[in-house]
PDB file of C-alpha atoms in Angstrom:
ATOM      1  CA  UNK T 247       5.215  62.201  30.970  1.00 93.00           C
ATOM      2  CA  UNK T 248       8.843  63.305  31.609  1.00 94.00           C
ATOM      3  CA  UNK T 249       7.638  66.275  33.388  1.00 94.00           C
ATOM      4  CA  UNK T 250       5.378  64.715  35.401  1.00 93.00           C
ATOM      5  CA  UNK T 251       7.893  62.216  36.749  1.00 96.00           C
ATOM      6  CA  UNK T 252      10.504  64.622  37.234  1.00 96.00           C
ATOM      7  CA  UNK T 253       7.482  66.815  39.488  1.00 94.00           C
ATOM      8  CA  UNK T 254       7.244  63.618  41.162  1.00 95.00           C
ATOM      9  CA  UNK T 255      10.726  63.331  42.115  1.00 96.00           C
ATOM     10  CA  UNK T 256      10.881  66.817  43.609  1.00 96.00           C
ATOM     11  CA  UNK T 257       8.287  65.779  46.416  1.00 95.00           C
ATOM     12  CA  UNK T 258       9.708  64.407  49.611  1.00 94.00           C
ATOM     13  CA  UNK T 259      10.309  60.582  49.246  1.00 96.00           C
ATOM     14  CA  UNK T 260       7.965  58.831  51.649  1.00 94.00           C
ATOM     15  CA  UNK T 261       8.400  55.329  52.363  1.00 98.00           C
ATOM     16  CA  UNK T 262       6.171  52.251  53.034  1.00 98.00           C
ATOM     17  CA  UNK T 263       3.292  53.696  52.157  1.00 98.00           C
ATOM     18  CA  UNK T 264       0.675  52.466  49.344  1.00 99.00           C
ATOM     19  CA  UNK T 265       1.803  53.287  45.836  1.00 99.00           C
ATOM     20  CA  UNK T 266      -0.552  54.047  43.191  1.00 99.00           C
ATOM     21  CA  UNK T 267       0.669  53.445  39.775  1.00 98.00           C
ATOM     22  CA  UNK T 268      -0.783  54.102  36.473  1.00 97.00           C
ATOM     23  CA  UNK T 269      -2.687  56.537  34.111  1.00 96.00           C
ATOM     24  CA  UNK T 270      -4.690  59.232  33.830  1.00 95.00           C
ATOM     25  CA  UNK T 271      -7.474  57.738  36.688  1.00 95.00           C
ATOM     26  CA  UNK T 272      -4.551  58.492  39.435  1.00 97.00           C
ATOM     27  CA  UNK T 273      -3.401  61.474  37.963  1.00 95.00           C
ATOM     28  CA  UNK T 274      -6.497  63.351  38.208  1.00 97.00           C
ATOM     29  CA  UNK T 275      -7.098  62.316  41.423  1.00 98.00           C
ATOM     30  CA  UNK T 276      -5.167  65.299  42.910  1.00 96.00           C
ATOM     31  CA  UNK T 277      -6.019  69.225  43.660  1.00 96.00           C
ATOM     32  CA  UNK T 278      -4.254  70.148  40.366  1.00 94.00           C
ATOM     33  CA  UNK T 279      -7.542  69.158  38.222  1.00 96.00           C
ATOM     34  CA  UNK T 280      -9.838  70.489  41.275  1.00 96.00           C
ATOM     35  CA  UNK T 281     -10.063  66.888  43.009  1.00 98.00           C
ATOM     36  CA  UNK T 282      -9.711  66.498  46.910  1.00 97.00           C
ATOM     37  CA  UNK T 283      -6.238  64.704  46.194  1.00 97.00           C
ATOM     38  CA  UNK T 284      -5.606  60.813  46.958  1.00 98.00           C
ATOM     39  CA  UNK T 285      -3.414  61.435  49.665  1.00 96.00           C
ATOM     40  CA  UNK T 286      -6.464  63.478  51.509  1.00 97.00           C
ATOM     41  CA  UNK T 287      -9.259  61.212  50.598  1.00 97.00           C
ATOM     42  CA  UNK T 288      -7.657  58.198  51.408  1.00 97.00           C
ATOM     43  CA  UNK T 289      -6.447  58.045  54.556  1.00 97.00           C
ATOM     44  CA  UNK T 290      -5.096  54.915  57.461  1.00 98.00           C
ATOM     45  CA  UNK T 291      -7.195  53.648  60.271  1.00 96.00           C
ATOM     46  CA  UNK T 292      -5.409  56.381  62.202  1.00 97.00           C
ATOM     47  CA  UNK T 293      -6.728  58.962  60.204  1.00 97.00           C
ATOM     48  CA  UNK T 294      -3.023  59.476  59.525  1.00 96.00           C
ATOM     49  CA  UNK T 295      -1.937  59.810  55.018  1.00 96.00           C
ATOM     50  CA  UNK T 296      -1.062  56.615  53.428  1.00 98.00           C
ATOM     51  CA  UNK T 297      -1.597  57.271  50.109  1.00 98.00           C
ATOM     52  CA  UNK T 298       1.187  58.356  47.668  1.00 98.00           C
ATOM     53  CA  UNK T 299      -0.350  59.315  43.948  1.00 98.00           C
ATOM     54  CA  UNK T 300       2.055  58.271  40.938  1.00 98.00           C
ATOM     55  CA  UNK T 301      -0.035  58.029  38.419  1.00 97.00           C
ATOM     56  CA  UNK T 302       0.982  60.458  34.819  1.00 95.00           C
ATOM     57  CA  UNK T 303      -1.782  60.649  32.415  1.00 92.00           C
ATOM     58  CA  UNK T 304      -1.778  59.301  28.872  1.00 94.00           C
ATOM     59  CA  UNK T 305       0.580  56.379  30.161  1.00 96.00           C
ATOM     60  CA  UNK T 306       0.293  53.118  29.362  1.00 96.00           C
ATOM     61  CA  UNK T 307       2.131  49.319  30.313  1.00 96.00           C
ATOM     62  CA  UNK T 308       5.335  50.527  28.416  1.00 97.00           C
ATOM     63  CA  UNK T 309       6.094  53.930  29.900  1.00 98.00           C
ATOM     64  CA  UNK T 310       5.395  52.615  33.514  1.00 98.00           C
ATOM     65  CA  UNK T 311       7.568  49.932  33.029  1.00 98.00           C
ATOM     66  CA  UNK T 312      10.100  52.280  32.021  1.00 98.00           C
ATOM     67  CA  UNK T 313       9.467  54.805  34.389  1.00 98.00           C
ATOM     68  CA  UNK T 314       8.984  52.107  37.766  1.00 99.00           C
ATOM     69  CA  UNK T 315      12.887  52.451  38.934  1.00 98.00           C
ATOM     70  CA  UNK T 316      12.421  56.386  38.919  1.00 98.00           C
ATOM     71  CA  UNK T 317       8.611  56.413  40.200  1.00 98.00           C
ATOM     72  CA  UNK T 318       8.054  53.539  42.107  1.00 98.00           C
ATOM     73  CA  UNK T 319      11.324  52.034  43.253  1.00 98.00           C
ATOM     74  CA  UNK T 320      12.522  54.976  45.634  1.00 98.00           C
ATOM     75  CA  UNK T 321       9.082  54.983  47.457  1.00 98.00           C
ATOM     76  CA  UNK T 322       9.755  51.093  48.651  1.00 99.00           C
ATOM     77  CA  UNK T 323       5.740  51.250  48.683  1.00 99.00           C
ATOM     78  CA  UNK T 324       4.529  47.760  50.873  1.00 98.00           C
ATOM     79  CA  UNK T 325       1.327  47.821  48.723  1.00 99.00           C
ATOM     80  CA  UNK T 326       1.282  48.879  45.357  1.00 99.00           C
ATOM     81  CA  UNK T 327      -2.022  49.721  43.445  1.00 99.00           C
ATOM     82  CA  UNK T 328      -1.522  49.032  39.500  1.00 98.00           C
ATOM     83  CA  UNK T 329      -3.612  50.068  36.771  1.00 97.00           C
ATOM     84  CA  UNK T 330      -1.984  48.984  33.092  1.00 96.00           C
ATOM     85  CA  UNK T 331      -4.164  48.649  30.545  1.00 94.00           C
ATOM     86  CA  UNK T 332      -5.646  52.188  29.676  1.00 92.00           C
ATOM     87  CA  UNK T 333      -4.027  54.057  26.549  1.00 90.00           C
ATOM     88  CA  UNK T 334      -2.222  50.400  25.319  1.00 89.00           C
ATOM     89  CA  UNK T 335      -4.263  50.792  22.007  1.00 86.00           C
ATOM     90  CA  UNK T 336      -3.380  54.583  21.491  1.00 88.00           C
ATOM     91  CA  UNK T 337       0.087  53.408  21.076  1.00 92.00           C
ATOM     92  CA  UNK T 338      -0.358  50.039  19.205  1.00 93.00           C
ATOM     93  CA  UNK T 339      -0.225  47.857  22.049  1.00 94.00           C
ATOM     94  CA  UNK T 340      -2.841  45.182  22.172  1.00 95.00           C
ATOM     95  CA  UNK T 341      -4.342  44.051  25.907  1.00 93.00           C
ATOM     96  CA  UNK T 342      -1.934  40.532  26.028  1.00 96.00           C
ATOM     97  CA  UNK T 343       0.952  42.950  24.792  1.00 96.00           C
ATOM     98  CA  UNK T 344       0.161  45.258  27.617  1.00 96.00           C
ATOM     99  CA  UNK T 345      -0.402  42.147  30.079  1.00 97.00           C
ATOM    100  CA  UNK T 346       2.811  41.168  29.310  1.00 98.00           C
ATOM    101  CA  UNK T 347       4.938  44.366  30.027  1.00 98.00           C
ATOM    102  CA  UNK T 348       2.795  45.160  33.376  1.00 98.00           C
ATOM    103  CA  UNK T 349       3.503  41.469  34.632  1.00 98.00           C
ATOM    104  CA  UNK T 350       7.186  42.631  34.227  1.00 98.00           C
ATOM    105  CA  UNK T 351       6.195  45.840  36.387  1.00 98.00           C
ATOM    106  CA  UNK T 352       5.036  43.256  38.935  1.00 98.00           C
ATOM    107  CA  UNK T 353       8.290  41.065  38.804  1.00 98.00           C
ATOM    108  CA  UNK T 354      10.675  44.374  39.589  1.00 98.00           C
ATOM    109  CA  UNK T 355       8.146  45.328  42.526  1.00 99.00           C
ATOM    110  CA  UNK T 356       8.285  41.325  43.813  1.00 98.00           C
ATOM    111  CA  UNK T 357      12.136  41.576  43.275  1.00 98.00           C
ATOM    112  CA  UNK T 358      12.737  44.824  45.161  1.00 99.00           C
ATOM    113  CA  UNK T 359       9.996  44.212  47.848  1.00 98.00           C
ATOM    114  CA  UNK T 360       9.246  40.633  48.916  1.00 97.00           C
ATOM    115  CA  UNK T 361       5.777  40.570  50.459  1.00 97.00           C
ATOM    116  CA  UNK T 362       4.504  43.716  48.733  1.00 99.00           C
ATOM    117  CA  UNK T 363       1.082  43.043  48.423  1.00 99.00           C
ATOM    118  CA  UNK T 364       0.092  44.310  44.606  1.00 99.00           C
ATOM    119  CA  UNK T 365      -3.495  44.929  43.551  1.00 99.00           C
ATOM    120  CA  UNK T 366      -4.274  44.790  40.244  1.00 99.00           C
ATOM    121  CA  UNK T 367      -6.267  47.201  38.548  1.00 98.00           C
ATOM    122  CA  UNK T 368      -8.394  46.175  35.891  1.00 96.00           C
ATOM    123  CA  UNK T 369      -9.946  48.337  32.647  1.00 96.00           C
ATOM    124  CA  UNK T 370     -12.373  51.132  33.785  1.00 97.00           C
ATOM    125  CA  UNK T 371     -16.085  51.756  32.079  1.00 96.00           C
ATOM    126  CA  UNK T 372     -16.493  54.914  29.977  1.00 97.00           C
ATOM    127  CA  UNK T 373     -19.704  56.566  30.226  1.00 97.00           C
ATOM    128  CA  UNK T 374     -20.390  55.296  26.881  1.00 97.00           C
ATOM    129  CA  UNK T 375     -18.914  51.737  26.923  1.00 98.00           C
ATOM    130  CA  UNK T 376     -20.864  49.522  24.463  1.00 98.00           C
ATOM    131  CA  UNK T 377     -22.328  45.918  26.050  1.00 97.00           C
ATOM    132  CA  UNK T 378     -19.248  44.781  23.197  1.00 97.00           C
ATOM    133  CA  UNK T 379     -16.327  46.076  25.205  1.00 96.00           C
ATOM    134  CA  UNK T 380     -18.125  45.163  28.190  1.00 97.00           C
ATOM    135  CA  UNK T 381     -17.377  41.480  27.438  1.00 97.00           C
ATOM    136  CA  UNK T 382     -14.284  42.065  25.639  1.00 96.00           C
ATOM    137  CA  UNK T 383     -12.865  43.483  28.654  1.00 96.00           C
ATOM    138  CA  UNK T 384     -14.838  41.063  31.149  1.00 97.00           C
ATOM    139  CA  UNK T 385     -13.388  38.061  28.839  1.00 97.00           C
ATOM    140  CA  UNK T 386      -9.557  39.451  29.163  1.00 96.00           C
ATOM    141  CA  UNK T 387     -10.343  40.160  33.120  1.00 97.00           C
ATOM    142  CA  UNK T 388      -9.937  36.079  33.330  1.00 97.00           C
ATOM    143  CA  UNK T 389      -6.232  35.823  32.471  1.00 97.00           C
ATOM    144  CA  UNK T 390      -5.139  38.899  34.959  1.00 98.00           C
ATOM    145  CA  UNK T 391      -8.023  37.230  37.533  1.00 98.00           C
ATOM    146  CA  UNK T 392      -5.934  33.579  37.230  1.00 98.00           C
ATOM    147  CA  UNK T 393      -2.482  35.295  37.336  1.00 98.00           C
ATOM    148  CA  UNK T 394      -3.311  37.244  40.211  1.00 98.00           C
ATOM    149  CA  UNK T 395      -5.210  33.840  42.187  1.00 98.00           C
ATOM    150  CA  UNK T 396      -2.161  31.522  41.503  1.00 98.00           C
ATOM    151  CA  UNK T 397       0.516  34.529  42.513  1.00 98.00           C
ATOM    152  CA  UNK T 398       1.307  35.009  45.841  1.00 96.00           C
ATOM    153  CA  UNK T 399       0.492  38.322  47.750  1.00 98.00           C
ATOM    154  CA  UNK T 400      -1.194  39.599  44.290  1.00 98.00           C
ATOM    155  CA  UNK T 401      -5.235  40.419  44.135  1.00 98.00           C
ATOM    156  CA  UNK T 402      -7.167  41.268  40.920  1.00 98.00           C
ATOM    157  CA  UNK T 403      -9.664  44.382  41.178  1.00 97.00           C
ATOM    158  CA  UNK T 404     -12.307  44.037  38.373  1.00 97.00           C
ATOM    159  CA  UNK T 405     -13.858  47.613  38.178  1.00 96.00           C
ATOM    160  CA  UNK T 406     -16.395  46.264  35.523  1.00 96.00           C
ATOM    161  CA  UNK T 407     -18.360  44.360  37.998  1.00 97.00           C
ATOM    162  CA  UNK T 408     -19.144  47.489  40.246  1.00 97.00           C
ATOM    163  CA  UNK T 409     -22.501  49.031  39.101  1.00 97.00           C
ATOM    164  CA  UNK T 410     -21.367  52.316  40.628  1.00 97.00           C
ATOM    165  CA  UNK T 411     -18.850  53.167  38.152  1.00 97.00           C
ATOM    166  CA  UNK T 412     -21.212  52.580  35.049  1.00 98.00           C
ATOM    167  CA  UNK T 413     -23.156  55.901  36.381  1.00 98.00           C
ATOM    168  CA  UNK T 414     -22.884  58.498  33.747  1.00 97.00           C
ATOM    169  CA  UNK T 415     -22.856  61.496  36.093  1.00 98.00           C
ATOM    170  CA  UNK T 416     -19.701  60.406  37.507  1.00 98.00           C
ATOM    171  CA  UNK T 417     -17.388  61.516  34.655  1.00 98.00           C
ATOM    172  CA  UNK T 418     -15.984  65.056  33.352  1.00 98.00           C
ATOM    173  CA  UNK T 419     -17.192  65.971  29.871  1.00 97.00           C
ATOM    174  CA  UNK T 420     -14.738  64.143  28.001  1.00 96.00           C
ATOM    175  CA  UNK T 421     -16.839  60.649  29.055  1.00 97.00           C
ATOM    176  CA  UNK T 422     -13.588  59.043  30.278  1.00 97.00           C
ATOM    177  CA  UNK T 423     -12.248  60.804  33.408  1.00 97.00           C
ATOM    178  CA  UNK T 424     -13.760  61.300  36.692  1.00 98.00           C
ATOM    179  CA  UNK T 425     -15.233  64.377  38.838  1.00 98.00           C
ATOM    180  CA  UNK T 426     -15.571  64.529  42.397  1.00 98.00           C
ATOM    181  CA  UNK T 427     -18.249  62.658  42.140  1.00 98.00           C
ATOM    182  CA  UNK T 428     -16.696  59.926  40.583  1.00 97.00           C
ATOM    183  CA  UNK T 429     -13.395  59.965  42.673  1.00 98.00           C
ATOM    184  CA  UNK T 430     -15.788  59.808  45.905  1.00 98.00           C
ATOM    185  CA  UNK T 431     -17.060  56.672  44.761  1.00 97.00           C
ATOM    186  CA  UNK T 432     -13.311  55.709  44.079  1.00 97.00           C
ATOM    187  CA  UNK T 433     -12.823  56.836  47.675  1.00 98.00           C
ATOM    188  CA  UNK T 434     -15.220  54.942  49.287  1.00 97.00           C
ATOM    189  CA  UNK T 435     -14.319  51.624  46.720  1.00 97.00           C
ATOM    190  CA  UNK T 436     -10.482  51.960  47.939  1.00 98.00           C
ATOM    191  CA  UNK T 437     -11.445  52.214  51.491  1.00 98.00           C
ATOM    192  CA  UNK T 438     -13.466  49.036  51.397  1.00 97.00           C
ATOM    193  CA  UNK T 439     -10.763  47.096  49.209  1.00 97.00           C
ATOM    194  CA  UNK T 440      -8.001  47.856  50.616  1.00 98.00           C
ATOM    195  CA  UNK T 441      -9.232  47.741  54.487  1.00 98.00           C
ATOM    196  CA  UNK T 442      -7.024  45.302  56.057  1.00 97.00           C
ATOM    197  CA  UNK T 443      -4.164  47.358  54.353  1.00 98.00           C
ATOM    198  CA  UNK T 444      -5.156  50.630  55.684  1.00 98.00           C
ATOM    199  CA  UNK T 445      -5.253  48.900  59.328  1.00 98.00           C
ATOM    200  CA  UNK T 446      -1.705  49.194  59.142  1.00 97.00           C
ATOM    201  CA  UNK T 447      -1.576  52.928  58.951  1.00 97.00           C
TER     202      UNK T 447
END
């Protein structure tokens, strides 16, 4: 993860632009694993980049927490796109532990950018996600959907409730990550969400 930040930090520093933050879904979303990268696909009403890509794979709610001042903070993004709770059980977290250090994530952003508008990113579908974690993860989606309603400038995105991302050709071999496939559907589903943002580019 160090060495991806550190990669990060060696790009030019462009400001005001939207930030996304998060795991493994962001990371790959970039020429290095044979994706048309973020920053091409997704692009301002202008046609003019927007997009800045800091995601670093196998993260989850603790490392970008600790990682924010050096990956976030220095792009003073006005909308930042945050996905938190992939890879929280790899490292023992549970989802309300993970909850709980993303909604400090969301407090620095808030502090260091009043009126960022932060869209929350909630848990993605495998290709072979059981009807079980279906709920499980539609159940949790509440508390981040009611933080997100009664917090100002702050918007859930529940993935699980898109049909298009329970396809099973949209994902690499391992059953978790996306091709280009997949990240054209994410294309097209960032486009429409964030559309009043992307008037501003």
């Amino acid at each position: 993860m160090e060495e991806q930040i550190a990669a990060y930090e060696q790009e030019p520093v462009i400001e005001g632009q939207i930030v996304f933050y998060g795991p493994s879904h962001y990371t790959r979303w970039s020429e290095r694993f044979g994706m048309i990268p973020l920053q091409e696909a997704l692009r301002g009403q202008s046609g003019a980049p927007c997009a800045v890509n800091r995601g670093f794979g196998s993260s989850c709610a603790e490392h970008q927490l600790y990682y924010y001042p050096r990956a976030v903070r220095p792009l003073k993004p006005k909308v930042l796109v945050y996905t938190f709770l992939a890879n929280g059980p790899s490292f023992g977290y549970s989802p309300e532990e993970s909850w709980e250090l993303a909604q400090r994530v969301i407090a620095y952003a808030q502090m260091d950018f009043p009126g960022i508008h932060i869209y929350l990113v909630g848990a993605h579908p495998s290709r072979d996600i059981t009807p079980e974690k279906v709920r499980e993860h539609q159940e949790f989606a509440k508390r981040i959907e009611e933080f997100a309603e009664n917090t100002a400038n702050c918007s859930f995105i529940n993935i699980m409730d898109y049909e298009q991302f329970f396809r099973k050709d949209i994902f690499v071999e391992d059953g978790i990550h996306y091709n280009q496939t997949g990240y054209d559907l994410y294309k097209d589903f960032y486009t429409e969400v964030l559309k009043d943002e992307l008037k501003n580019y």
